[in-house]
Short mmCIF file of C-alpha atoms and ligand atoms in Angstrom, two decimals:
data_model
loop_
_atom_site.label_atom_id
_atom_site.label_comp_id
_atom_site.label_asym_id
_atom_site.label_seq_id
_atom_site.Cartn_x
_atom_site.Cartn_y
_atom_site.Cartn_z
CA MET A 1 -20.35 2.89 -70.40
CA ALA A 2 -19.42 4.49 -73.77
CA ASP A 3 -21.84 2.30 -75.77
CA TYR A 4 -24.94 3.01 -73.73
CA ILE A 5 -28.15 4.02 -75.49
CA THR A 6 -31.68 3.95 -74.07
CA PHE A 7 -33.76 1.34 -75.91
CA ASP A 8 -37.20 1.76 -77.42
CA ASN A 9 -39.37 -1.25 -78.31
CA ALA A 10 -37.77 -1.69 -81.74
CA GLN A 11 -34.22 -1.53 -80.39
CA ALA A 12 -34.99 -4.00 -77.59
CA LEU A 13 -36.52 -6.40 -80.11
CA SER A 14 -33.62 -6.05 -82.51
CA TYR A 15 -31.12 -6.66 -79.69
CA ILE A 16 -32.82 -9.93 -78.78
CA GLU A 17 -33.04 -10.97 -82.45
CA GLN A 18 -29.33 -10.36 -82.91
CA LEU A 19 -28.48 -12.45 -79.86
CA GLY A 20 -30.34 -15.29 -81.56
CA GLU A 21 -30.44 -17.33 -78.35
CA PHE A 22 -33.98 -17.33 -77.12
CA PHE A 23 -36.39 -17.93 -80.01
CA GLU A 24 -36.66 -20.00 -83.20
CA PRO A 25 -34.83 -18.33 -86.14
CA ASN A 26 -38.02 -17.30 -87.97
CA ALA A 27 -40.10 -16.42 -84.94
CA GLN A 28 -42.55 -13.50 -85.27
CA LEU A 29 -41.45 -11.38 -82.32
CA THR A 30 -43.28 -8.51 -80.65
CA CYS A 31 -41.96 -6.18 -77.96
CA ASN A 32 -43.78 -4.08 -75.39
CA GLU A 33 -42.31 -1.80 -72.70
CA PHE A 34 -44.55 -2.16 -69.64
CA GLY A 35 -42.42 -1.15 -66.66
CA ASP A 36 -44.23 0.77 -63.93
CA GLY A 37 -41.50 0.70 -61.29
CA ASN A 38 -39.57 3.65 -59.93
CA LEU A 39 -36.31 3.19 -61.83
CA ASN A 40 -36.06 1.10 -65.03
CA LEU A 41 -37.41 0.14 -68.44
CA VAL A 42 -38.95 -3.34 -68.66
CA PHE A 43 -39.68 -4.92 -72.06
CA ARG A 44 -41.50 -8.18 -72.78
CA ILE A 45 -40.42 -9.87 -76.02
CA ALA A 46 -42.77 -12.65 -77.15
CA ASP A 47 -43.16 -14.95 -80.13
CA GLN A 48 -46.36 -16.11 -81.85
CA ASN A 49 -46.43 -19.30 -79.72
CA GLY A 50 -46.55 -17.53 -76.37
CA ASN A 51 -42.86 -17.97 -75.51
CA SER A 52 -41.48 -14.82 -73.92
CA ILE A 53 -38.58 -13.28 -72.06
CA ILE A 54 -38.03 -10.03 -70.17
CA LEU A 55 -35.39 -7.45 -71.07
CA LYS A 56 -34.75 -4.97 -68.29
CA GLN A 57 -32.68 -1.84 -68.91
CA ALA A 58 -31.46 0.62 -66.30
CA LEU A 59 -31.93 4.28 -67.21
CA PRO A 60 -29.17 6.76 -66.28
CA TYR A 61 -31.66 8.45 -63.94
CA ALA A 62 -34.54 7.52 -61.61
CA ARG A 63 -37.58 6.97 -63.82
CA CYS A 64 -40.05 8.13 -61.15
CA VAL A 65 -38.33 11.52 -60.76
CA GLY A 66 -36.73 12.16 -64.17
CA GLU A 67 -33.35 13.25 -65.50
CA SER A 68 -32.87 15.63 -62.58
CA TRP A 69 -32.02 12.55 -60.46
CA PRO A 70 -29.04 10.89 -62.20
CA LEU A 71 -28.39 7.31 -61.16
CA THR A 72 -25.59 4.87 -61.83
CA LEU A 73 -26.04 2.27 -64.57
CA ASP A 74 -23.87 -0.05 -62.47
CA ARG A 75 -27.06 -1.06 -60.67
CA ALA A 76 -27.85 -3.39 -63.58
CA ARG A 77 -24.61 -5.30 -62.90
CA ILE A 78 -25.40 -5.42 -59.19
CA GLU A 79 -28.94 -6.65 -59.80
CA ALA A 80 -27.94 -9.44 -62.18
CA SER A 81 -25.04 -10.47 -59.95
CA VAL A 82 -27.21 -10.64 -56.81
CA LEU A 83 -29.78 -12.72 -58.70
CA LYS A 84 -27.04 -15.10 -59.82
CA LYS A 85 -25.55 -15.40 -56.34
CA HIS A 86 -28.92 -15.90 -54.66
CA GLY A 87 -29.94 -18.29 -57.44
CA LEU A 88 -26.93 -20.48 -56.63
CA VAL A 89 -28.18 -21.11 -53.09
CA CYS A 90 -31.94 -20.63 -53.52
CA GLU A 91 -32.80 -21.33 -57.16
CA GLN A 92 -36.43 -22.08 -56.32
CA HIS A 93 -37.26 -18.53 -55.23
CA THR A 94 -34.91 -16.41 -57.36
CA ALA A 95 -35.73 -15.09 -60.85
CA LYS A 96 -33.39 -16.62 -63.44
CA VAL A 97 -30.89 -14.44 -65.36
CA LEU A 98 -30.49 -15.46 -69.02
CA HIS A 99 -28.08 -12.81 -70.33
CA THR A 100 -26.38 -9.57 -69.22
CA ASN A 101 -24.70 -6.62 -70.94
CA ASP A 102 -23.08 -4.18 -68.51
CA ASP A 103 -22.35 -1.52 -71.18
CA LEU A 104 -26.02 -1.31 -72.12
CA ALA A 105 -27.12 -1.90 -68.49
CA ILE A 106 -29.27 -4.79 -69.71
CA THR A 107 -30.44 -7.93 -67.97
CA VAL A 108 -32.47 -10.58 -69.80
CA LEU A 109 -34.61 -12.62 -67.42
CA GLU A 110 -37.07 -15.47 -67.50
CA ASP A 111 -40.61 -14.15 -67.93
CA LEU A 112 -42.59 -14.75 -64.74
CA GLY A 113 -45.76 -13.36 -66.31
CA HIS A 114 -47.64 -16.58 -65.49
CA MET A 115 -47.32 -15.47 -61.86
CA ALA A 116 -48.58 -12.18 -60.41
CA ILE A 117 -46.94 -9.26 -58.65
CA LEU A 118 -47.77 -9.74 -54.99
CA ARG A 119 -48.65 -6.11 -54.22
CA SER A 120 -51.45 -6.01 -56.81
CA GLU A 121 -52.78 -9.33 -55.61
CA LEU A 122 -52.86 -8.35 -51.93
CA ASN A 123 -54.72 -5.20 -52.93
CA LEU A 124 -57.35 -7.45 -54.52
CA ALA A 125 -57.43 -9.47 -51.25
CA LYS A 126 -55.98 -12.51 -52.98
CA THR A 127 -54.00 -14.84 -50.73
CA TYR A 128 -51.00 -17.08 -51.33
CA PRO A 129 -50.60 -19.76 -48.66
CA LYS A 130 -46.88 -20.37 -49.19
CA LEU A 131 -45.85 -16.72 -49.13
CA GLY A 132 -44.41 -16.40 -45.61
CA ALA A 133 -42.67 -19.78 -45.77
CA ASP A 134 -41.18 -19.17 -49.24
CA VAL A 135 -39.88 -15.69 -48.43
CA ALA A 136 -38.40 -17.07 -45.19
CA THR A 137 -36.64 -19.80 -47.19
CA TYR A 138 -35.25 -17.25 -49.63
CA LEU A 139 -34.11 -14.81 -46.93
CA ALA A 140 -32.68 -17.40 -44.54
CA THR A 141 -30.86 -19.39 -47.21
CA SER A 142 -29.40 -16.45 -49.11
CA SER A 143 -28.39 -14.63 -45.94
CA PHE A 144 -26.79 -17.71 -44.34
CA TYR A 145 -24.65 -18.76 -47.33
CA TYR A 146 -23.24 -15.25 -47.88
CA SER A 147 -22.53 -14.62 -44.19
CA ASP A 148 -19.35 -15.14 -42.14
CA PHE A 149 -20.89 -18.34 -40.81
CA TYR A 150 -20.36 -19.94 -44.23
CA LEU A 151 -17.99 -17.88 -46.41
CA LYS A 152 -14.21 -18.00 -45.92
CA PRO A 153 -13.02 -14.58 -44.65
CA ALA A 154 -11.08 -13.65 -47.81
CA GLU A 155 -13.96 -14.78 -50.04
CA LYS A 156 -16.40 -12.67 -48.04
CA LYS A 157 -14.18 -9.58 -48.19
CA ALA A 158 -13.86 -9.90 -51.98
CA LEU A 159 -17.64 -10.18 -52.33
CA VAL A 160 -18.21 -7.17 -50.09
CA GLN A 161 -16.08 -5.18 -52.56
CA GLU A 162 -17.83 -6.62 -55.62
CA PHE A 163 -21.21 -5.64 -54.20
CA THR A 164 -20.32 -2.17 -52.99
CA ASN A 165 -23.35 -0.17 -54.13
CA PRO A 166 -22.90 3.37 -52.77
CA GLU A 167 -25.43 5.25 -54.94
CA LEU A 168 -28.32 2.91 -54.36
CA CYS A 169 -27.46 2.57 -50.66
CA SER A 170 -27.47 6.34 -50.46
CA ILE A 171 -31.08 6.40 -51.73
CA THR A 172 -32.08 3.98 -48.98
CA GLU A 173 -30.10 5.91 -46.36
CA ASP A 174 -31.92 9.12 -47.33
CA LEU A 175 -35.41 7.77 -47.95
CA PHE A 176 -35.63 5.36 -45.00
CA PHE A 177 -33.67 7.08 -42.28
CA ASP A 178 -33.38 10.82 -43.02
CA ASP A 179 -36.20 12.40 -45.02
CA PRO A 180 -39.20 11.34 -42.91
CA TYR A 181 -37.59 12.61 -39.71
CA ARG A 182 -36.99 16.19 -40.79
CA ALA A 183 -38.55 18.83 -43.03
CA CYS A 184 -37.54 17.69 -46.51
CA GLU A 185 -38.75 18.68 -49.99
CA ARG A 186 -38.97 15.06 -51.06
CA ASN A 187 -41.48 14.22 -48.34
CA ASN A 188 -45.03 13.81 -49.58
CA TYR A 189 -48.04 13.82 -47.27
CA ALA A 190 -51.37 15.56 -46.76
CA PRO A 191 -51.50 18.65 -44.48
CA GLU A 192 -53.89 16.71 -42.20
CA LEU A 193 -50.93 14.49 -41.20
CA GLU A 194 -48.76 17.39 -40.04
CA ALA A 195 -49.34 16.78 -36.32
CA ASP A 196 -48.49 13.07 -36.70
CA VAL A 197 -45.34 13.90 -38.66
CA LEU A 198 -44.22 16.48 -36.10
CA ARG A 199 -44.75 13.92 -33.33
CA LEU A 200 -42.27 11.61 -35.07
CA GLN A 201 -39.81 14.36 -35.90
CA GLN A 202 -39.82 15.69 -32.35
CA SER A 203 -39.42 12.38 -30.48
CA PRO A 204 -35.82 12.09 -29.19
CA GLN A 205 -36.32 8.39 -28.38
CA LEU A 206 -37.53 7.65 -31.89
CA LEU A 207 -34.73 9.65 -33.54
CA ARG A 208 -32.19 7.77 -31.44
CA GLN A 209 -33.56 4.36 -32.50
CA VAL A 210 -33.69 5.43 -36.16
CA ALA A 211 -30.07 6.62 -35.86
CA GLN A 212 -29.12 3.18 -34.55
CA LEU A 213 -30.90 1.43 -37.45
CA LYS A 214 -29.21 3.72 -39.97
CA HIS A 215 -25.83 3.20 -38.32
CA LEU A 216 -26.29 -0.57 -38.55
CA PHE A 217 -27.26 -0.21 -42.22
CA PHE A 218 -24.00 1.73 -42.80
CA SER A 219 -21.70 -0.55 -40.89
CA ALA A 220 -22.85 -4.18 -40.68
CA PRO A 221 -21.88 -6.18 -43.79
CA GLN A 222 -23.52 -9.33 -42.40
CA SER A 223 -24.59 -10.83 -45.71
CA LEU A 224 -25.51 -10.16 -49.36
CA LEU A 225 -28.94 -8.54 -49.15
CA HIS A 226 -31.62 -8.19 -51.79
CA GLY A 227 -31.95 -4.61 -50.55
CA ASP A 228 -35.54 -3.87 -51.63
CA VAL A 229 -37.87 -6.66 -50.50
CA HIS A 230 -41.21 -4.92 -50.95
CA THR A 231 -44.30 -6.67 -52.31
CA GLY A 232 -43.66 -5.21 -55.79
CA SER A 233 -40.40 -7.20 -55.88
CA ILE A 234 -42.20 -10.53 -55.42
CA PHE A 235 -43.99 -12.71 -57.96
CA ALA A 236 -46.40 -15.27 -56.52
CA ASP A 237 -48.79 -18.00 -57.52
CA GLN A 238 -50.46 -20.72 -55.48
CA SER A 239 -47.45 -23.01 -55.63
CA ASP A 240 -44.40 -20.76 -55.76
CA THR A 241 -42.82 -17.39 -54.94
CA LYS A 242 -39.99 -15.63 -56.82
CA LEU A 243 -37.91 -12.60 -55.86
CA ILE A 244 -36.94 -10.04 -58.53
CA ASP A 245 -35.25 -6.60 -58.66
CA PRO A 246 -32.32 -6.72 -56.19
CA GLU A 247 -30.63 -3.63 -57.64
CA PHE A 248 -30.29 -2.20 -54.11
CA GLY A 249 -28.31 -5.32 -53.13
CA PHE A 250 -25.17 -4.94 -50.98
CA PHE A 251 -23.58 -6.49 -47.90
CA GLY A 252 -25.68 -5.16 -45.05
CA PRO A 253 -27.66 -6.12 -41.93
CA ILE A 254 -29.77 -9.23 -42.53
CA GLY A 255 -32.69 -7.79 -40.59
CA PHE A 256 -33.14 -5.09 -43.24
CA ASP A 257 -34.57 -7.50 -45.84
CA LEU A 258 -36.70 -9.39 -43.33
CA GLY A 259 -37.98 -6.10 -41.92
CA SER A 260 -38.77 -4.65 -45.36
CA PHE A 261 -40.92 -7.69 -46.13
CA ILE A 262 -42.75 -7.57 -42.79
CA GLY A 263 -43.19 -3.81 -43.16
CA ASN A 264 -44.86 -4.25 -46.53
CA LEU A 265 -47.27 -6.89 -45.21
CA LEU A 266 -48.12 -4.51 -42.37
CA LEU A 267 -48.66 -1.63 -44.81
CA ASN A 268 -51.15 -3.85 -46.59
CA TYR A 269 -52.74 -4.82 -43.24
CA CYS A 270 -53.33 -1.13 -42.45
CA ALA A 271 -54.52 -0.43 -46.01
CA GLN A 272 -57.20 -3.13 -45.78
CA ASN A 273 -58.92 -1.00 -43.10
CA GLY A 274 -59.65 1.49 -45.88
CA ARG A 275 -60.12 -1.03 -48.70
CA ILE A 276 -62.50 -3.73 -47.47
CA LYS A 277 -65.77 -2.49 -45.95
CA GLU A 278 -67.27 -5.84 -44.88
CA THR A 279 -65.79 -6.68 -41.47
CA PRO A 280 -65.58 -10.50 -41.82
CA LYS A 281 -63.84 -10.27 -45.20
CA ARG A 282 -61.45 -7.62 -43.91
CA ARG A 283 -60.62 -9.63 -40.79
CA GLN A 284 -59.99 -12.71 -42.91
CA MET A 285 -57.48 -10.86 -45.10
CA GLN A 286 -55.77 -9.26 -42.10
CA SER A 287 -55.58 -12.59 -40.30
CA TYR A 288 -53.97 -14.07 -43.44
CA LEU A 289 -51.33 -11.31 -43.40
CA LEU A 290 -50.53 -11.87 -39.72
CA THR A 291 -50.27 -15.63 -40.28
CA GLN A 292 -47.76 -15.05 -43.08
CA ILE A 293 -45.69 -12.77 -40.84
CA GLN A 294 -45.69 -15.38 -38.06
CA GLN A 295 -44.80 -18.15 -40.51
CA CYS A 296 -42.00 -16.04 -41.97
CA LEU A 297 -40.48 -15.29 -38.54
CA ASN A 298 -40.71 -18.95 -37.45
CA ASP A 299 -39.33 -20.41 -40.66
CA PHE A 300 -36.62 -17.79 -40.96
CA GLU A 301 -35.28 -18.66 -37.52
CA ASN A 302 -35.67 -22.43 -37.93
CA ILE A 303 -34.01 -22.54 -41.36
CA TRP A 304 -31.19 -20.24 -40.31
CA LEU A 305 -30.45 -22.29 -37.18
CA ALA A 306 -30.60 -25.58 -39.08
CA LEU A 307 -28.16 -24.25 -41.70
CA ALA A 308 -25.90 -22.86 -38.97
CA ALA A 309 -25.90 -26.19 -37.09
CA GLN A 310 -24.94 -28.14 -40.21
CA HIS A 311 -22.81 -25.75 -42.27
CA THR A 312 -21.07 -23.16 -40.08
CA ARG A 313 -17.46 -23.25 -41.22
CA ASP A 314 -15.98 -20.65 -38.87
CA LEU A 315 -14.85 -22.37 -35.66
CA SER A 316 -15.54 -19.47 -33.31
CA LEU A 317 -19.03 -18.89 -34.69
CA GLN A 318 -19.84 -22.53 -33.83
CA ALA A 319 -19.80 -21.62 -30.09
CA PRO A 320 -22.90 -23.04 -28.37
CA GLY A 321 -25.83 -20.60 -28.43
CA TYR A 322 -24.10 -18.03 -30.66
CA ALA A 323 -26.18 -18.67 -33.81
CA GLN A 324 -29.37 -18.45 -31.71
CA HIS A 325 -28.23 -15.14 -30.22
CA PHE A 326 -27.36 -13.83 -33.71
CA VAL A 327 -30.77 -14.74 -35.17
CA GLU A 328 -32.59 -13.18 -32.22
CA GLN A 329 -30.75 -9.92 -32.88
CA ILE A 330 -31.67 -10.14 -36.61
CA ILE A 331 -35.34 -10.38 -35.61
CA LYS A 332 -35.07 -7.33 -33.33
CA ASP A 333 -33.38 -5.40 -36.15
CA ALA A 334 -36.09 -6.56 -38.56
CA LEU A 335 -38.87 -5.10 -36.40
CA GLY A 336 -37.08 -1.75 -36.34
CA TYR A 337 -36.57 -1.77 -40.12
CA ALA A 338 -40.22 -2.78 -40.62
CA GLY A 339 -41.13 0.35 -38.66
CA THR A 340 -38.96 2.57 -40.87
CA GLU A 341 -40.58 1.04 -43.98
CA LEU A 342 -44.08 1.82 -42.65
CA ILE A 343 -43.13 5.43 -41.97
CA ARG A 344 -41.18 6.18 -45.14
CA ARG A 345 -43.86 4.64 -47.41
CA THR A 346 -46.49 6.85 -45.74
CA ILE A 347 -44.83 10.28 -45.65
CA GLY A 348 -41.64 9.99 -47.74
CA LEU A 349 -40.99 10.13 -51.49
CA ALA A 350 -41.98 6.60 -52.51
CA HIS A 351 -45.44 5.55 -51.38
CA VAL A 352 -47.36 2.30 -51.88
CA VAL A 353 -50.50 1.97 -53.96
CA ASP A 354 -51.97 -0.18 -51.17
CA ILE A 355 -52.56 3.07 -49.25
CA ASP A 356 -52.48 5.76 -51.94
CA GLY A 357 -55.06 3.79 -53.95
CA ILE A 358 -57.71 4.21 -51.23
CA GLU A 359 -60.15 6.62 -52.84
CA ASP A 360 -61.95 7.96 -49.79
CA ASP A 361 -59.83 10.80 -48.34
CA SER A 362 -60.86 10.29 -44.75
CA ALA A 363 -60.41 6.50 -44.86
CA ARG A 364 -56.95 6.98 -46.42
CA LEU A 365 -55.94 9.48 -43.71
CA GLN A 366 -57.01 7.07 -40.97
CA VAL A 367 -54.93 4.32 -42.55
CA GLN A 368 -51.93 6.63 -42.86
CA LYS A 369 -52.20 7.61 -39.20
CA GLN A 370 -52.35 3.95 -38.21
CA ALA A 371 -49.30 3.12 -40.36
CA LEU A 372 -47.31 5.97 -38.80
CA LEU A 373 -48.24 4.98 -35.25
CA LEU A 374 -47.50 1.31 -35.90
CA GLY A 375 -44.13 2.18 -37.48
CA GLU A 376 -43.23 4.43 -34.56
CA GLN A 377 -44.15 1.85 -31.91
CA LEU A 378 -42.30 -0.95 -33.72
CA ILE A 379 -39.13 1.13 -33.82
CA LEU A 380 -39.48 2.11 -30.14
CA HIS A 381 -40.16 -1.42 -28.84
CA ALA A 382 -38.19 -3.65 -31.23
CA GLU A 383 -35.30 -4.16 -28.84
CA GLU A 384 -37.56 -5.44 -26.07
CA CYS A 385 -38.39 -8.58 -28.07
CA GLU A 386 -36.40 -11.51 -26.70
CA ASN A 387 -37.36 -13.96 -29.44
CA LYS A 388 -39.55 -14.58 -32.48
CA GLU A 389 -42.65 -15.27 -30.35
CA SER A 390 -42.40 -11.97 -28.50
CA ALA A 391 -41.66 -10.21 -31.80
CA TYR A 392 -44.89 -11.57 -33.26
CA GLN A 393 -46.80 -10.75 -30.07
CA LEU A 394 -45.55 -7.16 -30.23
CA ILE A 395 -46.89 -6.82 -33.77
CA VAL A 396 -50.26 -8.29 -32.77
CA SER A 397 -50.53 -6.08 -29.70
CA LEU A 398 -49.80 -2.94 -31.71
CA ILE A 399 -52.15 -3.66 -34.55
CA GLN A 400 -55.37 -4.78 -32.89
C1 SR1 B 501 -36.08 6.69 -56.12
S1 SR1 B 501 -36.29 5.03 -55.78
C2 SR1 B 501 -37.60 4.92 -54.63
C3 SR1 B 501 -37.82 3.57 -54.09
O1 SR1 B 501 -38.09 2.65 -55.13
C4 SR1 B 501 -37.33 1.49 -54.96
O2 SR1 B 501 -38.05 0.35 -55.26
C5 SR1 B 501 -36.82 1.52 -53.55
O3 SR1 B 501 -37.75 0.98 -52.62
C6 SR1 B 501 -36.63 2.97 -53.36
O4 SR1 B 501 -36.56 3.37 -52.02
MG1 MG B 502 -37.37 -2.28 -57.78
#
C-alpha cells in the first residue's frame, strides 16, 4: 500500500477526472465528501447535468474512533470483491462496482442517491413494501450460490482464502460477542441500565448461548456473507432494494446476515415505542416491521429450498430432507444473531440512531430495556424454534 494517500474533495475529483471514464470530457464536476458511517470517506462526484458517481475510500483507521484504532485498508478490496461476487448472482439487489484501486483503497460505485438509506426512512415511519422479500432474495441467492451446495469443493476453498478478513471479523467478534457480556471500556450505556446489563452478564445460560453463536461465527464457512446487514447498509425505494457496504464480508454462518437484518428491524420496532406517540400510527409501523420479518423468513426459506432443489451440485447434499434441515438450522442461528445485534447496539460501542435519537430520556431508557430483554430472550429461545413459523411466533410472543 506504498501509494496510499487520504483524499480530500479536490483529490477525489481529480482522480475521477484523470480516469476519464465516467463523464463527458468537458463536464463541470463538483465533489462533496458526505460519509457519516463508522469507517470510511464517501465522496459524491457530479456533473452539471445531474449525473453522479460515488467514490468510497477506506481510511487506515476507524473513522468513528480515530487514529487510535488502526484498520486494514484491505477491507476496500474485500468490499468491492463481495459486491462483484454477489452482483453476479443477484444483480438486482447489489450496488454496482464501476472501478477499484487497491493501493488507494478506493471503490467507485453507482450513485444510489435517488433511493434512500433505509434506517433514516424507518425512523421517519416510511414503509417499503418490497423490503422483506427483496432482502430475502438477496440473502438466499447470494448465500446459496457461494455455499457447498453449489460451489465445487476446490473453488469454495480458494474463495474462502480470498475472502479471509481477520481484522474486520475481529471487530465483529469483539463487538457482538464479547464486549456487551463483560465490563469493557468500549461499552456505552446510561447508569440507569446497570441492573439490566448485570442481568445479562451474570446469566450462565445466556453466556453459553452467546459462546455458541461466537463459536459458529469463528468456525462455519457456510457461504460468502455480506457481514454487516444493518439498515444503514440498505438503500430502498418503492420498487427496489440495494445492498451496499459489505466490507465485513467473509465466509461465515449464513444465519449471521439474516439475523443482523431481523435484529435491525426489531431495534426499529422497539424504537418506535419512544418515537411515535399516537397509538394507531405506532401500531401500524410496528405491524409493517413484523410483516417484513415474516415475509423475509418465508421467502428466504422458499427461495433457498427452490435453488437447492434445482441447483445442488454436491451429490451427498442432495439427500432427501437435508436442505430443509440446513435451512431450519440457519433460521435458528439467525434468531440468536438477531438477539446479539439487539444487545450490542444498545449497550456496546456502536449504537443505532433509531434508539439514540429518541430525545426523551425516560422513553429512550424504556426502549433500551425492551431491546435488551428481547435480545436476551431471542438468544435463549432460538434453538427451540422448529421452523420459520415458530421462529416468527417466538418474535411475536416476545414483543407484544
Ligand atoms: C468500529 S465499527 C462499528 C460497527 O460499524 C460497522 O458498520 C459494523 O456494524 C461495526 O460493528
Ligand atoms: Mg458499513
